[in-house]
């Protein structure tokens, strides 16, 4: 039987032979596993390893498995892993609907209907034709989250996704993001320097550095 989740099997990362971090854990479906640490502790390196774009200067050993499949050497674009960054990174040349459509798998039927439903779920009904630049920061963050979910990833990486939000919006987006990831049953890895982010995620927390 296939074991579902994201498995870091005796993963060791180093830079020019200097050990950075070691991780041996399983992230269960719907769990958000948090890695805390200051700049330079290896958080971003771990994300790059998991996403599949670790720079050649780094050395890695161990294995990464997703739902039982070894993806250690699978190219980034074929891993089925979604990313959510500090900035929404919406495409300025596409409408809100165009941004949502961009990552959707080709096999998804009735894309326009699914996009309309997604916007309604996020409290953005009727915003499909809007220019992303006309949205507030919170609205842009919601669109970025929905674009991620519509791409149907099998796991998610979160790179300080709340760090540029004000306090009230930060709390709102934490609840929204973590609730959605749990509902979707996605194993997720959060890197952050903020303990409140990690505690709000509700999963295991490790500290680096």
Tab-separated table of C-alpha atoms in Angstrom:
chain	number	residue	atom	x	y	z
A	1	UNK	CA	0.000	0.000	0.000
A	2	UNK	CA	1.303	3.459	-0.901
A	3	UNK	CA	2.286	5.553	2.099
A	4	UNK	CA	0.847	9.029	1.614
A	5	UNK	CA	2.719	12.118	2.729
A	6	UNK	CA	6.029	13.849	2.132
A	7	UNK	CA	9.004	11.890	3.478
A	8	UNK	CA	12.459	13.290	4.127
A	9	UNK	CA	14.540	10.146	4.532
A	10	UNK	CA	17.872	10.877	6.242
A	11	UNK	CA	18.264	14.084	4.256
A	12	UNK	CA	21.553	15.879	4.856
A	13	UNK	CA	22.416	19.216	3.260
A	14	UNK	CA	25.852	20.833	3.188
A	15	UNK	CA	27.604	23.780	1.571
A	16	UNK	CA	31.211	23.265	0.454
A	17	UNK	CA	31.368	20.318	2.828
A	18	UNK	CA	30.041	22.264	5.815
A	19	UNK	CA	26.914	20.579	7.246
A	20	UNK	CA	23.834	22.816	7.231
A	21	UNK	CA	20.978	20.634	8.396
A	22	UNK	CA	19.700	17.106	8.770
A	23	UNK	CA	16.068	16.040	8.522
A	24	UNK	CA	14.489	12.608	8.851
A	25	UNK	CA	10.728	12.915	9.108
A	26	UNK	CA	7.360	12.297	7.487
A	27	UNK	CA	4.879	15.104	6.899
A	28	UNK	CA	1.421	13.571	6.933
A	29	UNK	CA	-1.423	14.572	4.591
A	30	UNK	CA	-2.962	17.788	5.908
A	31	UNK	CA	-0.061	18.459	8.304
A	32	UNK	CA	1.967	21.668	8.215
A	33	UNK	CA	5.497	20.918	9.427
A	34	UNK	CA	7.338	24.087	10.469
A	35	UNK	CA	11.067	24.783	10.282
A	36	UNK	CA	12.227	27.850	12.189
A	37	UNK	CA	15.564	29.581	12.214
A	38	UNK	CA	17.423	32.820	11.509
A	39	UNK	CA	18.760	33.839	8.101
A	40	UNK	CA	21.573	31.555	7.006
A	41	UNK	CA	20.391	28.582	9.059
A	42	UNK	CA	19.428	26.522	5.998
A	43	UNK	CA	15.668	27.093	5.782
A	44	UNK	CA	15.719	28.325	2.187
A	45	UNK	CA	18.170	25.582	1.231
A	46	UNK	CA	15.735	22.967	2.524
A	47	UNK	CA	12.925	24.484	0.439
A	48	UNK	CA	15.131	24.539	-2.641
A	49	UNK	CA	16.009	20.874	-2.094
A	50	UNK	CA	12.356	19.883	-1.719
A	51	UNK	CA	11.271	21.963	-4.717
A	52	UNK	CA	14.000	20.543	-6.951
A	53	UNK	CA	16.155	23.573	-7.639
A	54	UNK	CA	19.023	23.209	-5.179
A	55	UNK	CA	22.060	25.151	-6.434
A	56	UNK	CA	25.083	23.061	-7.526
A	57	UNK	CA	27.211	24.547	-4.725
A	58	UNK	CA	25.206	22.544	-2.188
A	59	UNK	CA	25.593	18.844	-1.484
A	60	UNK	CA	22.601	16.670	-0.617
A	61	UNK	CA	22.206	13.081	0.516
A	62	UNK	CA	19.175	11.025	1.508
A	63	UNK	CA	15.866	10.679	-0.278
A	64	UNK	CA	12.665	12.609	-0.756
A	65	UNK	CA	9.468	10.632	-1.279
A	66	UNK	CA	6.009	11.936	-2.121
A	67	UNK	CA	3.105	9.544	-1.611
A	68	UNK	CA	5.555	6.664	-1.680
A	69	UNK	CA	7.323	7.700	-4.887
A	70	UNK	CA	10.998	8.643	-4.857
A	71	UNK	CA	11.203	12.162	-6.327
A	72	UNK	CA	14.765	12.937	-5.239
A	73	UNK	CA	15.982	13.293	-8.816
A	74	UNK	CA	12.699	14.231	-10.487
A	75	UNK	CA	12.832	17.650	-12.234
A	76	UNK	CA	11.124	20.481	-10.361
A	77	UNK	CA	8.301	20.876	-12.881
A	78	UNK	CA	7.315	17.205	-12.550
A	79	UNK	CA	7.354	16.900	-8.763
A	80	UNK	CA	3.791	18.047	-8.183
A	81	UNK	CA	4.868	20.398	-5.401
A	82	UNK	CA	3.309	23.859	-5.103
A	83	UNK	CA	4.960	26.929	-3.594
A	84	UNK	CA	3.619	29.950	-1.750
A	85	UNK	CA	6.064	32.832	-1.281
A	86	UNK	CA	6.364	36.065	0.702
A	87	UNK	CA	4.957	37.983	-2.263
A	88	UNK	CA	1.826	36.894	-4.166
A	89	UNK	CA	3.806	36.996	-7.450
A	90	UNK	CA	0.690	37.403	-9.573
A	91	UNK	CA	1.331	37.831	-13.288
A	92	UNK	CA	0.750	41.518	-14.084
A	93	UNK	CA	-0.120	40.835	-17.738
A	94	UNK	CA	-2.961	38.462	-16.803
A	95	UNK	CA	-6.325	39.182	-15.223
A	96	UNK	CA	-7.251	37.639	-11.882
A	97	UNK	CA	-9.023	34.811	-13.736
A	98	UNK	CA	-6.038	34.434	-16.044
A	99	UNK	CA	-3.757	34.015	-13.047
A	100	UNK	CA	-6.005	31.300	-11.657
A	101	UNK	CA	-6.250	29.547	-15.012
A	102	UNK	CA	-2.481	29.599	-15.540
A	103	UNK	CA	-1.605	26.710	-13.233
A	104	UNK	CA	-4.692	24.548	-13.755
A	105	UNK	CA	-4.003	21.121	-15.270
A	106	UNK	CA	-5.183	20.723	-18.846
A	107	UNK	CA	-7.437	17.832	-17.899
A	108	UNK	CA	-9.644	20.011	-15.670
A	109	UNK	CA	-13.046	20.477	-17.370
A	110	UNK	CA	-15.140	23.656	-17.239
A	111	UNK	CA	-12.239	25.850	-16.134
A	112	UNK	CA	-14.255	29.076	-16.271
A	113	UNK	CA	-16.882	27.637	-13.932
A	114	UNK	CA	-14.264	26.322	-11.513
A	115	UNK	CA	-12.544	29.713	-11.459
A	116	UNK	CA	-15.822	31.499	-10.749
A	117	UNK	CA	-16.530	29.074	-7.912
A	118	UNK	CA	-13.037	29.560	-6.491
A	119	UNK	CA	-13.378	33.350	-6.524
A	120	UNK	CA	-16.725	33.085	-4.770
A	121	UNK	CA	-15.210	30.776	-2.120
A	122	UNK	CA	-12.535	33.391	-1.464
A	123	UNK	CA	-14.985	36.283	-1.204
A	124	UNK	CA	-13.909	37.652	-4.578
A	125	UNK	CA	-16.953	36.884	-6.722
A	126	UNK	CA	-16.953	38.989	-9.876
A	127	UNK	CA	-13.251	39.843	-9.656
A	128	UNK	CA	-12.173	37.602	-12.541
A	129	UNK	CA	-11.644	40.409	-15.056
A	130	UNK	CA	-9.804	42.656	-12.613
A	131	UNK	CA	-6.179	43.692	-13.038
A	132	UNK	CA	-4.226	42.156	-10.102
A	133	UNK	CA	-2.660	45.581	-9.459
A	134	UNK	CA	-6.077	46.921	-8.441
A	135	UNK	CA	-6.426	44.392	-5.601
A	136	UNK	CA	-5.490	44.990	-1.975
A	137	UNK	CA	-2.619	43.051	-0.442
A	138	UNK	CA	-4.989	40.648	1.245
A	139	UNK	CA	-6.946	40.059	-1.951
A	140	UNK	CA	-3.750	39.378	-3.871
A	141	UNK	CA	-2.690	36.865	-1.212
A	142	UNK	CA	-6.023	35.072	-1.501
A	143	UNK	CA	-5.693	34.873	-5.280
A	144	UNK	CA	-2.161	33.470	-4.910
A	145	UNK	CA	-3.439	30.814	-2.491
A	146	UNK	CA	-6.300	29.830	-4.793
A	147	UNK	CA	-3.959	29.694	-7.801
A	148	UNK	CA	-1.808	27.278	-5.815
A	149	UNK	CA	-4.766	25.060	-4.879
A	150	UNK	CA	-6.211	25.057	-8.407
A	151	UNK	CA	-2.891	23.746	-9.714
A	152	UNK	CA	-3.708	20.532	-7.779
A	153	UNK	CA	-0.322	20.016	-6.085
A	154	UNK	CA	0.412	16.874	-4.102
A	155	UNK	CA	2.436	18.773	-1.495
A	156	UNK	CA	3.082	22.428	-0.655
A	157	UNK	CA	6.094	24.513	0.384
A	158	UNK	CA	5.489	27.770	2.247
A	159	UNK	CA	8.287	30.346	2.193
A	160	UNK	CA	7.518	32.964	4.890
A	161	UNK	CA	4.123	33.586	3.222
A	162	UNK	CA	2.835	35.964	5.922
A	163	UNK	CA	5.945	38.028	6.633
A	164	UNK	CA	4.893	41.114	4.656
A	165	UNK	CA	1.324	41.314	5.955
A	166	UNK	CA	0.124	43.573	8.745
A	167	UNK	CA	-0.912	41.987	12.031
A	168	UNK	CA	-4.658	41.699	11.377
A	169	UNK	CA	-4.245	40.434	7.821
A	170	UNK	CA	-1.524	38.058	8.940
A	171	UNK	CA	-3.879	36.345	11.382
A	172	UNK	CA	-6.625	36.137	8.760
A	173	UNK	CA	-4.302	34.640	6.122
A	174	UNK	CA	-2.821	32.147	8.571
A	175	UNK	CA	-6.273	30.742	9.289
A	176	UNK	CA	-7.231	30.719	5.623
A	177	UNK	CA	-4.034	29.076	4.369
A	178	UNK	CA	-3.732	26.427	7.074
A	179	UNK	CA	-7.442	25.559	6.953
A	180	UNK	CA	-7.320	25.147	3.167
A	181	UNK	CA	-4.228	22.963	3.268
A	182	UNK	CA	-5.786	20.743	5.919
A	183	UNK	CA	-9.046	20.487	3.960
A	184	UNK	CA	-7.111	19.503	0.837
A	185	UNK	CA	-5.083	16.914	2.759
A	186	UNK	CA	-1.795	18.347	1.512
A	187	UNK	CA	1.467	17.642	3.352
A	188	UNK	CA	3.087	21.065	3.743
A	189	UNK	CA	6.453	22.431	4.814
A	190	UNK	CA	6.560	25.944	6.292
A	191	UNK	CA	9.801	27.849	6.809
A	192	UNK	CA	9.565	30.915	9.010
A	193	UNK	CA	11.419	32.998	11.587
A	194	UNK	CA	8.114	33.789	13.345
A	195	UNK	CA	7.078	31.428	16.140
A	196	UNK	CA	3.464	32.591	15.957
A	197	UNK	CA	3.338	31.412	12.338
A	198	UNK	CA	4.729	28.028	13.322
A	199	UNK	CA	2.390	27.628	16.289
A	200	UNK	CA	-0.631	28.641	14.205
A	201	UNK	CA	0.245	25.890	11.722
A	202	UNK	CA	-0.502	23.324	14.433
A	203	UNK	CA	2.057	20.733	13.329
A	204	UNK	CA	5.528	19.703	14.419
A	205	UNK	CA	8.113	22.466	14.806
A	206	UNK	CA	11.888	22.199	14.596
A	207	UNK	CA	14.436	24.985	15.047
A	208	UNK	CA	17.673	25.397	13.112
A	209	UNK	CA	20.749	27.350	14.043
